[in-house]
């Protein structure tokens, strides 16, 4: 069976066709995965502008779906279902995909499967590599989320911890902005950090030991926090600019210094993410670990995951670079998982900006 996936939760309009392989170990294959990125539109504003995003999704959605079907040499009548991201995300953006998917499901007489965006990121690991040994602990780390999930059975995702404030990708984007580096910040800092000394600047790590009053069911000691780190970088940059002015120089920091800050910031972020992931793996007796979401494209995070996995003899899973950032193939994969578990959605579903997994 083939499924059409649609993803419009943030600033990429994406459609994909994924098909079942019949191989239980590697259940799905990508036939197409079309992505229209809005990054050039939002770059000018230093971040995603929701109203511009939803309008651009409306312009792009029909063409993107047509291209995905053409690429996959698939007609509407070859499909068995349509999967769409229901949430979380920007509500105006989500609505475009959800409305399109509902209309297409009616017109083509196909079942609709509503998918949680983070289930999509988690299933990107299986789409790329085949089924993970379970139980698995998966870190989903993107511009909007930094969360640890326990997957004890296929398709069941239990939240173990999350960030109390900024997501890791958001911290990358904010730090890049205050260093004057452009948007999105993650890939720029990743590249720049390779030229810097990652011990040049002393920056704090935050270790939370107390439960979160807003989530008393979670113990809280596996939670993340990145806003203190971002503030520390901001303070450091301000102090250094003041020093330079006092010495009669221009305030703008030298390139080597910016690279040192990027490297030092990245070392802290990656260390925290890897430590918490492996702490959780130990605590829950995981047989494998994975990292998914936009920040899983980070070169240092990928290298350290692999190194730590080898040292601990723990199988590690990552998506390809294309599957790490938002895309519809992962939504199609998560949709197939739900469809095979008998879970389809009524046609009166609504987009849900704060959908729980
Ligand atoms: O998953 P994604 O495409 O969208 C969300 O659901 O948020 O993730 C986008 C985030 C951005 O914050 C971006 O800066 C970050 O992923 N990102 C990276 C890298 N590539 C993208 N962060 C660190 N290193 C990278 N190479
Ligand atoms: Zn995402």
Short mmCIF file of C-alpha atoms and ligand atoms in Angstrom, two decimals:
data_model
loop_
_atom_site.label_atom_id
_atom_site.label_comp_id
_atom_site.label_asym_id
_atom_site.label_seq_id
_atom_site.Cartn_x
_atom_site.Cartn_y
_atom_site.Cartn_z
CA UNK A 1 0.00 0.00 0.00
CA UNK A 2 1.04 3.60 -0.68
CA UNK A 3 0.17 6.61 1.46
CA UNK A 4 0.32 10.33 0.70
CA UNK A 5 1.80 12.41 3.53
CA UNK A 6 1.27 16.15 3.95
CA UNK A 7 3.21 18.43 6.32
CA UNK A 8 2.63 22.18 6.78
CA UNK A 9 3.17 22.73 10.50
CA UNK A 10 5.79 25.46 10.27
CA UNK A 11 7.71 26.93 7.33
CA UNK A 12 8.05 24.04 4.89
CA UNK A 13 5.26 22.86 2.60
CA UNK A 14 5.89 19.18 2.01
CA UNK A 15 4.17 16.19 0.40
CA UNK A 16 5.49 12.65 0.06
CA UNK A 17 4.52 9.19 -1.09
CA UNK A 18 5.71 6.32 1.10
CA UNK A 19 4.99 2.67 0.45
CA UNK A 20 5.06 -0.50 2.46
CA UNK A 21 7.85 -2.93 1.60
CA UNK A 22 6.45 -6.10 3.17
CA UNK A 23 9.74 -6.42 5.10
CA UNK A 24 8.97 -6.30 8.84
CA UNK A 25 12.51 -5.13 9.70
CA UNK A 26 12.45 -2.18 7.26
CA UNK A 27 8.74 -1.59 6.73
CA UNK A 28 8.63 1.54 4.55
CA UNK A 29 10.26 2.98 1.44
CA UNK A 30 10.15 6.57 0.18
CA UNK A 31 8.87 7.03 -3.38
CA UNK A 32 8.95 10.83 -3.21
CA UNK A 33 9.49 13.60 -0.66
CA UNK A 34 8.91 17.10 -2.07
CA UNK A 35 9.69 20.11 0.10
CA UNK A 36 9.07 23.79 -0.67
CA UNK A 37 11.05 25.71 1.94
CA UNK A 38 10.02 29.20 2.99
CA UNK A 39 13.38 29.98 4.60
CA UNK A 40 14.24 32.77 2.09
CA UNK A 41 10.92 34.49 2.91
CA UNK A 42 11.37 34.43 6.69
CA UNK A 43 15.13 35.08 6.71
CA UNK A 44 14.49 38.78 6.17
CA UNK A 45 12.61 38.90 9.50
CA UNK A 46 15.05 36.73 11.47
CA UNK A 47 12.40 34.09 12.24
CA UNK A 48 9.17 32.55 11.02
CA UNK A 49 6.34 35.08 10.53
CA UNK A 50 3.15 33.02 11.00
CA UNK A 51 0.91 35.08 8.72
CA UNK A 52 3.42 34.96 5.86
CA UNK A 53 3.89 31.21 6.44
CA UNK A 54 0.21 30.30 6.13
CA UNK A 55 -0.21 32.43 3.00
CA UNK A 56 2.80 30.79 1.37
CA UNK A 57 1.52 27.29 2.23
CA UNK A 58 -1.69 28.14 0.37
CA UNK A 59 0.32 29.17 -2.70
CA UNK A 60 2.53 26.06 -2.61
CA UNK A 61 0.37 23.16 -1.45
CA UNK A 62 -1.26 22.12 -4.76
CA UNK A 63 1.98 22.18 -6.74
CA UNK A 64 3.92 20.34 -4.04
CA UNK A 65 1.34 17.53 -3.84
CA UNK A 66 1.26 17.21 -7.64
CA UNK A 67 5.04 17.00 -7.79
CA UNK A 68 5.11 14.38 -5.02
CA UNK A 69 2.61 12.20 -6.90
CA UNK A 70 4.44 12.68 -10.25
CA UNK A 71 7.84 11.89 -8.74
CA UNK A 72 6.38 8.75 -7.15
CA UNK A 73 4.66 7.74 -10.43
CA UNK A 74 1.52 7.46 -8.36
CA UNK A 75 -2.08 8.36 -9.23
CA UNK A 76 -4.70 9.22 -6.62
CA UNK A 77 -6.27 5.81 -7.28
CA UNK A 78 -2.98 4.06 -6.36
CA UNK A 79 -3.15 5.47 -2.81
CA UNK A 80 -4.57 3.67 0.22
CA UNK A 81 -4.76 6.65 2.63
CA UNK A 82 -3.77 10.27 3.25
CA UNK A 83 -1.76 11.25 6.34
CA UNK A 84 -1.48 14.83 7.53
CA UNK A 85 0.16 16.70 10.41
CA UNK A 86 -2.65 17.76 12.74
CA UNK A 87 -0.34 19.51 15.24
CA UNK A 88 1.51 20.88 17.09
CA UNK A 89 2.68 23.88 15.11
CA UNK A 90 1.46 27.23 13.83
CA UNK A 91 -2.30 27.00 13.62
CA UNK A 92 -2.66 28.95 10.36
CA UNK A 93 0.00 26.78 8.72
CA UNK A 94 -1.47 23.51 10.03
CA UNK A 95 -4.90 24.50 8.76
CA UNK A 96 -3.69 24.60 5.16
CA UNK A 97 -2.45 21.01 5.24
CA UNK A 98 -5.39 19.71 7.26
CA UNK A 99 -7.97 21.39 5.00
CA UNK A 100 -6.22 20.15 1.87
CA UNK A 101 -5.97 16.59 3.22
CA UNK A 102 -9.62 16.49 4.26
CA UNK A 103 -10.78 17.77 0.87
CA UNK A 104 -8.51 15.30 -0.96
CA UNK A 105 -9.71 12.42 1.23
CA UNK A 106 -13.33 13.19 0.33
CA UNK A 107 -12.62 13.68 -3.36
CA UNK A 108 -10.46 10.56 -3.73
CA UNK A 109 -12.56 8.49 -1.28
CA UNK A 110 -9.54 7.70 0.88
CA UNK A 111 -9.21 7.27 4.64
CA UNK A 112 -7.62 10.17 6.51
CA UNK A 113 -4.94 9.67 9.19
CA UNK A 114 -4.13 12.58 11.51
CA UNK A 115 -0.49 12.50 12.64
CA UNK A 116 1.32 14.18 15.52
CA UNK A 117 4.33 16.11 14.20
CA UNK A 118 6.69 14.57 16.77
CA UNK A 119 5.49 11.02 16.00
CA UNK A 120 6.62 11.90 12.48
CA UNK A 121 10.09 12.92 13.68
CA UNK A 122 10.37 9.71 15.76
CA UNK A 123 9.30 7.52 12.82
CA UNK A 124 11.84 9.26 10.56
CA UNK A 125 14.36 7.03 12.37
CA UNK A 126 12.53 3.86 11.34
CA UNK A 127 11.90 5.16 7.82
CA UNK A 128 15.65 5.72 7.45
CA UNK A 129 17.08 2.69 9.26
CA UNK A 130 14.35 0.11 9.84
CA UNK A 131 12.75 -0.85 13.16
CA UNK A 132 14.71 0.07 16.30
CA UNK A 133 15.36 -2.51 19.03
CA UNK A 134 12.77 -1.72 21.75
CA UNK A 135 12.50 -0.28 24.27
CA UNK A 136 14.15 2.74 22.67
CA UNK A 137 14.75 6.23 24.01
CA UNK A 138 14.40 8.94 21.35
CA UNK A 139 15.42 12.58 21.66
CA UNK A 140 13.34 14.87 19.46
CA UNK A 141 15.23 18.11 19.13
CA UNK A 142 14.09 20.91 16.81
CA UNK A 143 13.27 24.60 16.68
CA UNK A 144 10.12 24.04 18.70
CA UNK A 145 10.85 20.95 20.81
CA UNK A 146 13.47 19.27 22.95
CA UNK A 147 11.85 16.15 24.39
CA UNK A 148 12.82 12.62 25.37
CA UNK A 149 10.40 9.80 24.53
CA UNK A 150 10.34 6.17 25.53
CA UNK A 151 9.13 3.88 22.75
CA UNK A 152 8.32 0.55 24.41
CA UNK A 153 6.12 -0.82 21.63
CA UNK A 154 5.87 0.26 17.98
CA UNK A 155 3.71 3.38 17.75
CA UNK A 156 3.61 4.08 21.49
CA UNK A 157 5.47 7.19 22.60
CA UNK A 158 5.76 8.05 26.30
CA UNK A 159 7.05 11.52 27.20
CA UNK A 160 9.95 11.29 29.68
CA UNK A 161 11.11 14.90 29.75
CA UNK A 162 11.13 18.15 27.83
CA UNK A 163 12.57 21.62 27.90
CA UNK A 164 11.31 23.99 30.56
CA UNK A 165 11.95 27.03 28.36
CA UNK A 166 13.68 27.34 24.96
CA UNK A 167 14.09 24.42 22.56
CA UNK A 168 17.70 23.64 21.56
CA UNK A 169 17.09 24.76 17.96
CA UNK A 170 15.56 27.97 19.25
CA UNK A 171 18.70 28.57 21.33
CA UNK A 172 20.82 28.07 18.18
CA UNK A 173 18.63 30.53 16.29
CA UNK A 174 18.70 33.15 19.08
CA UNK A 175 22.47 32.87 19.64
CA UNK A 176 23.09 33.15 15.89
CA UNK A 177 20.92 36.27 15.82
CA UNK A 178 22.79 37.95 18.65
CA UNK A 179 26.11 37.08 16.96
CA UNK A 180 24.76 38.69 13.78
CA UNK A 181 24.94 35.41 11.83
CA UNK A 182 21.58 35.09 10.06
CA UNK A 183 18.69 32.63 10.02
CA UNK A 184 18.23 29.73 10.65
CA UNK A 185 21.11 29.75 13.09
CA UNK A 186 21.68 26.02 13.55
CA UNK A 187 23.50 25.21 10.31
CA UNK A 188 25.51 28.47 10.45
CA UNK A 189 26.76 27.89 14.02
CA UNK A 190 27.42 24.23 13.23
CA UNK A 191 29.76 25.22 10.38
CA UNK A 192 31.42 28.11 12.20
CA UNK A 193 32.01 26.07 15.36
CA UNK A 194 34.41 23.78 13.47
CA UNK A 195 36.88 26.69 13.24
CA UNK A 196 36.55 27.73 16.89
CA UNK A 197 38.02 26.65 20.23
CA UNK A 198 35.19 24.98 22.15
CA UNK A 199 36.87 25.72 25.51
CA UNK A 200 37.52 29.41 24.84
CA UNK A 201 34.42 30.73 26.61
CA UNK A 202 33.17 29.40 29.96
CA UNK A 203 29.39 28.99 29.67
CA UNK A 204 26.99 27.42 32.19
CA UNK A 205 25.10 24.13 31.93
CA UNK A 206 21.73 23.88 33.64
CA UNK A 207 20.95 20.69 35.53
CA UNK A 208 17.37 20.58 36.78
CA UNK A 209 16.82 18.46 39.85
CA UNK A 210 13.33 19.51 40.92
CA UNK A 211 10.00 18.48 39.41
CA UNK A 212 8.21 20.95 37.17
CA UNK A 213 5.11 22.42 38.83
CA UNK A 214 3.43 22.42 35.42
CA UNK A 215 4.10 18.71 34.88
CA UNK A 216 4.08 16.99 38.30
CA UNK A 217 3.79 13.54 36.67
CA UNK A 218 7.32 13.85 35.29
CA UNK A 219 10.22 13.56 37.71
CA UNK A 220 11.82 16.55 36.06
CA UNK A 221 15.45 15.57 36.50
CA UNK A 222 15.78 14.63 32.81
CA UNK A 223 14.35 18.00 31.74
CA UNK A 224 16.25 20.52 29.63
CA UNK A 225 16.72 24.27 29.92
CA UNK A 226 18.49 26.49 27.40
CA UNK A 227 17.41 30.04 28.19
CA UNK A 228 20.15 30.52 30.83
CA UNK A 229 22.79 29.50 28.30
CA UNK A 230 21.42 31.94 25.72
CA UNK A 231 21.43 34.75 28.32
CA UNK A 232 25.03 33.90 29.30
CA UNK A 233 26.13 34.15 25.65
CA UNK A 234 24.29 37.44 25.30
CA UNK A 235 25.94 38.87 28.43
CA UNK A 236 29.38 37.66 27.31
CA UNK A 237 28.98 39.30 23.90
CA UNK A 238 27.84 42.59 25.47
CA UNK A 239 30.81 42.62 27.87
CA UNK A 240 33.28 41.87 25.10
CA UNK A 241 31.82 44.63 22.92
CA UNK A 242 32.16 47.08 25.81
CA UNK A 243 35.82 46.00 26.36
CA UNK A 244 36.58 46.61 22.71
CA UNK A 245 35.05 50.07 22.74
CA UNK A 246 37.02 50.90 25.91
CA UNK A 247 40.21 49.89 24.04
CA UNK A 248 39.33 52.20 21.18
CA UNK A 249 38.25 49.43 18.73
CA UNK A 250 34.94 48.99 16.94
CA UNK A 251 32.43 46.98 19.02
CA UNK A 252 32.08 44.17 16.43
CA UNK A 253 33.88 41.02 17.58
CA UNK A 254 36.63 39.52 15.41
CA UNK A 255 35.68 36.45 13.36
CA UNK A 256 37.90 34.13 15.42
CA UNK A 257 36.17 35.24 18.57
CA UNK A 258 32.72 34.66 17.07
CA UNK A 259 33.86 31.16 16.05
CA UNK A 260 35.09 30.50 19.61
CA UNK A 261 31.73 31.55 21.05
CA UNK A 262 29.87 29.36 18.53
CA UNK A 263 32.10 26.36 19.37
CA UNK A 264 31.78 26.86 23.13
CA UNK A 265 27.99 27.23 22.91
CA UNK A 266 27.70 24.14 20.72
CA UNK A 267 29.87 22.06 23.06
CA UNK A 268 27.50 22.79 25.96
CA UNK A 269 24.32 22.10 23.98
CA UNK A 270 25.58 18.83 22.50
CA UNK A 271 27.00 17.61 25.82
CA UNK A 272 23.72 18.26 27.64
CA UNK A 273 21.65 16.54 24.95
CA UNK A 274 23.88 13.44 24.82
CA UNK A 275 24.19 13.17 28.62
CA UNK A 276 20.42 13.32 29.20
CA UNK A 277 19.71 10.89 26.38
CA UNK A 278 22.09 8.26 27.75
CA UNK A 279 20.94 8.90 31.35
CA UNK A 280 17.39 8.14 30.23
CA UNK A 281 18.54 5.09 28.26
CA UNK A 282 20.19 3.66 31.36
CA UNK A 283 17.22 4.44 33.60
CA UNK A 284 14.67 2.83 31.26
CA UNK A 285 16.79 -0.13 30.16
CA UNK A 286 16.81 0.96 26.52
CA UNK A 287 18.07 -1.42 23.83
CA UNK A 288 18.67 1.48 21.40
CA UNK A 289 18.69 5.27 21.28
CA UNK A 290 17.92 7.79 18.54
CA UNK A 291 17.96 11.51 17.82
CA UNK A 292 15.48 13.11 15.40
CA UNK A 293 14.31 16.63 14.50
CA UNK A 294 16.05 19.59 12.85
CA UNK A 295 18.94 19.77 15.32
CA UNK A 296 19.79 16.09 14.63
CA UNK A 297 21.40 17.48 11.45
CA UNK A 298 24.13 18.93 13.69
CA UNK A 299 27.51 17.45 12.81
CA UNK A 300 28.89 17.40 16.35
CA UNK A 301 25.71 15.91 17.80
CA UNK A 302 25.78 13.15 15.15
CA UNK A 303 29.45 12.37 15.80
CA UNK A 304 29.05 12.30 19.58
CA UNK A 305 25.96 10.11 19.41
CA UNK A 306 27.85 7.58 17.34
CA UNK A 307 30.97 7.70 19.54
CA UNK A 308 28.99 7.34 22.78
CA UNK A 309 26.90 4.54 21.31
CA UNK A 310 30.00 2.62 20.29
CA UNK A 311 31.58 3.12 23.73
CA UNK A 312 28.42 1.84 25.45
CA UNK A 313 27.68 -0.86 22.84
CA UNK A 314 24.29 0.76 22.34
CA UNK A 315 22.77 0.82 18.82
CA UNK A 316 22.21 4.44 17.74
CA UNK A 317 19.79 5.79 15.14
CA UNK A 318 19.77 9.03 13.13
CA UNK A 319 17.73 10.23 10.15
CA UNK A 320 19.43 11.34 6.91
CA UNK A 321 19.94 15.10 6.72
CA UNK A 322 16.87 15.47 4.51
CA UNK A 323 14.72 13.50 6.95
CA UNK A 324 15.96 15.41 10.00
CA UNK A 325 14.26 18.72 9.19
CA UNK A 326 10.53 18.97 8.55
CA UNK A 327 9.32 16.77 5.70
CA UNK A 328 6.20 14.84 4.72
CA UNK A 329 7.83 11.41 4.29
CA UNK A 330 8.12 11.08 8.07
CA UNK A 331 4.45 12.05 8.42
CA UNK A 332 3.50 9.43 5.81
CA UNK A 333 5.52 6.81 7.74
CA UNK A 334 3.87 7.65 11.08
CA UNK A 335 0.53 7.64 9.22
CA UNK A 336 1.15 4.13 7.89
CA UNK A 337 1.98 2.96 11.41
CA UNK A 338 -1.35 4.36 12.70
CA UNK A 339 -3.32 3.09 9.71
CA UNK A 340 -2.01 -0.46 10.24
CA UNK A 341 -3.02 -0.17 13.92
CA UNK A 342 -6.57 0.59 12.73
CA UNK A 343 -6.45 4.28 13.61
CA UNK A 344 -8.02 6.57 11.04
CA UNK A 345 -9.51 10.01 11.63
CA UNK A 346 -12.98 11.46 11.04
CA UNK A 347 -13.37 14.23 8.49
CA UNK A 348 -14.28 16.80 11.14
CA UNK A 349 -10.81 16.88 12.74
CA UNK A 350 -9.33 20.31 13.28
CA UNK A 351 -5.77 21.58 13.30
CA UNK A 352 -4.49 21.67 16.88
CA UNK A 353 -1.56 23.99 17.62
CA UNK A 354 -0.93 22.36 21.02
CA UNK A 355 -1.78 18.72 20.20
CA UNK A 356 -0.52 16.25 22.83
CA UNK A 357 1.23 13.04 21.81
O1 LIG B 1 12.51 20.07 12.80
P1 LIG B 1 12.72 21.43 12.22
O2 LIG B 1 12.93 21.54 10.73
O3 LIG B 1 11.49 22.35 12.53
C1 LIG B 1 10.82 22.35 13.75
O4 LIG B 1 9.91 21.49 13.92
O5 LIG B 1 11.22 23.20 14.59
O6 LIG B 1 13.92 22.11 13.01
C2 LIG B 1 14.43 23.39 12.70
C3 LIG B 1 15.52 23.76 13.71
C4 LIG B 1 16.01 25.20 13.63
O7 LIG B 1 16.02 25.77 14.92
C5 LIG B 1 17.42 25.07 13.08
O8 LIG B 1 18.30 26.11 13.52
C6 LIG B 1 17.84 23.72 13.62
O9 LIG B 1 16.69 22.92 13.51
N1 LIG B 1 18.94 23.12 12.86
C7 LIG B 1 20.17 22.89 13.36
C8 LIG B 1 20.96 22.38 12.30
N2 LIG B 1 20.17 22.30 11.19
C9 LIG B 1 18.93 22.76 11.55
N3 LIG B 1 20.66 23.07 14.60
C10 LIG B 1 21.95 22.75 14.81
N4 LIG B 1 22.78 22.27 13.84
C11 LIG B 1 22.33 22.06 12.59
N5 LIG B 1 23.15 21.59 11.65
ZN1 LIG B 2 9.76 19.49 13.18
#
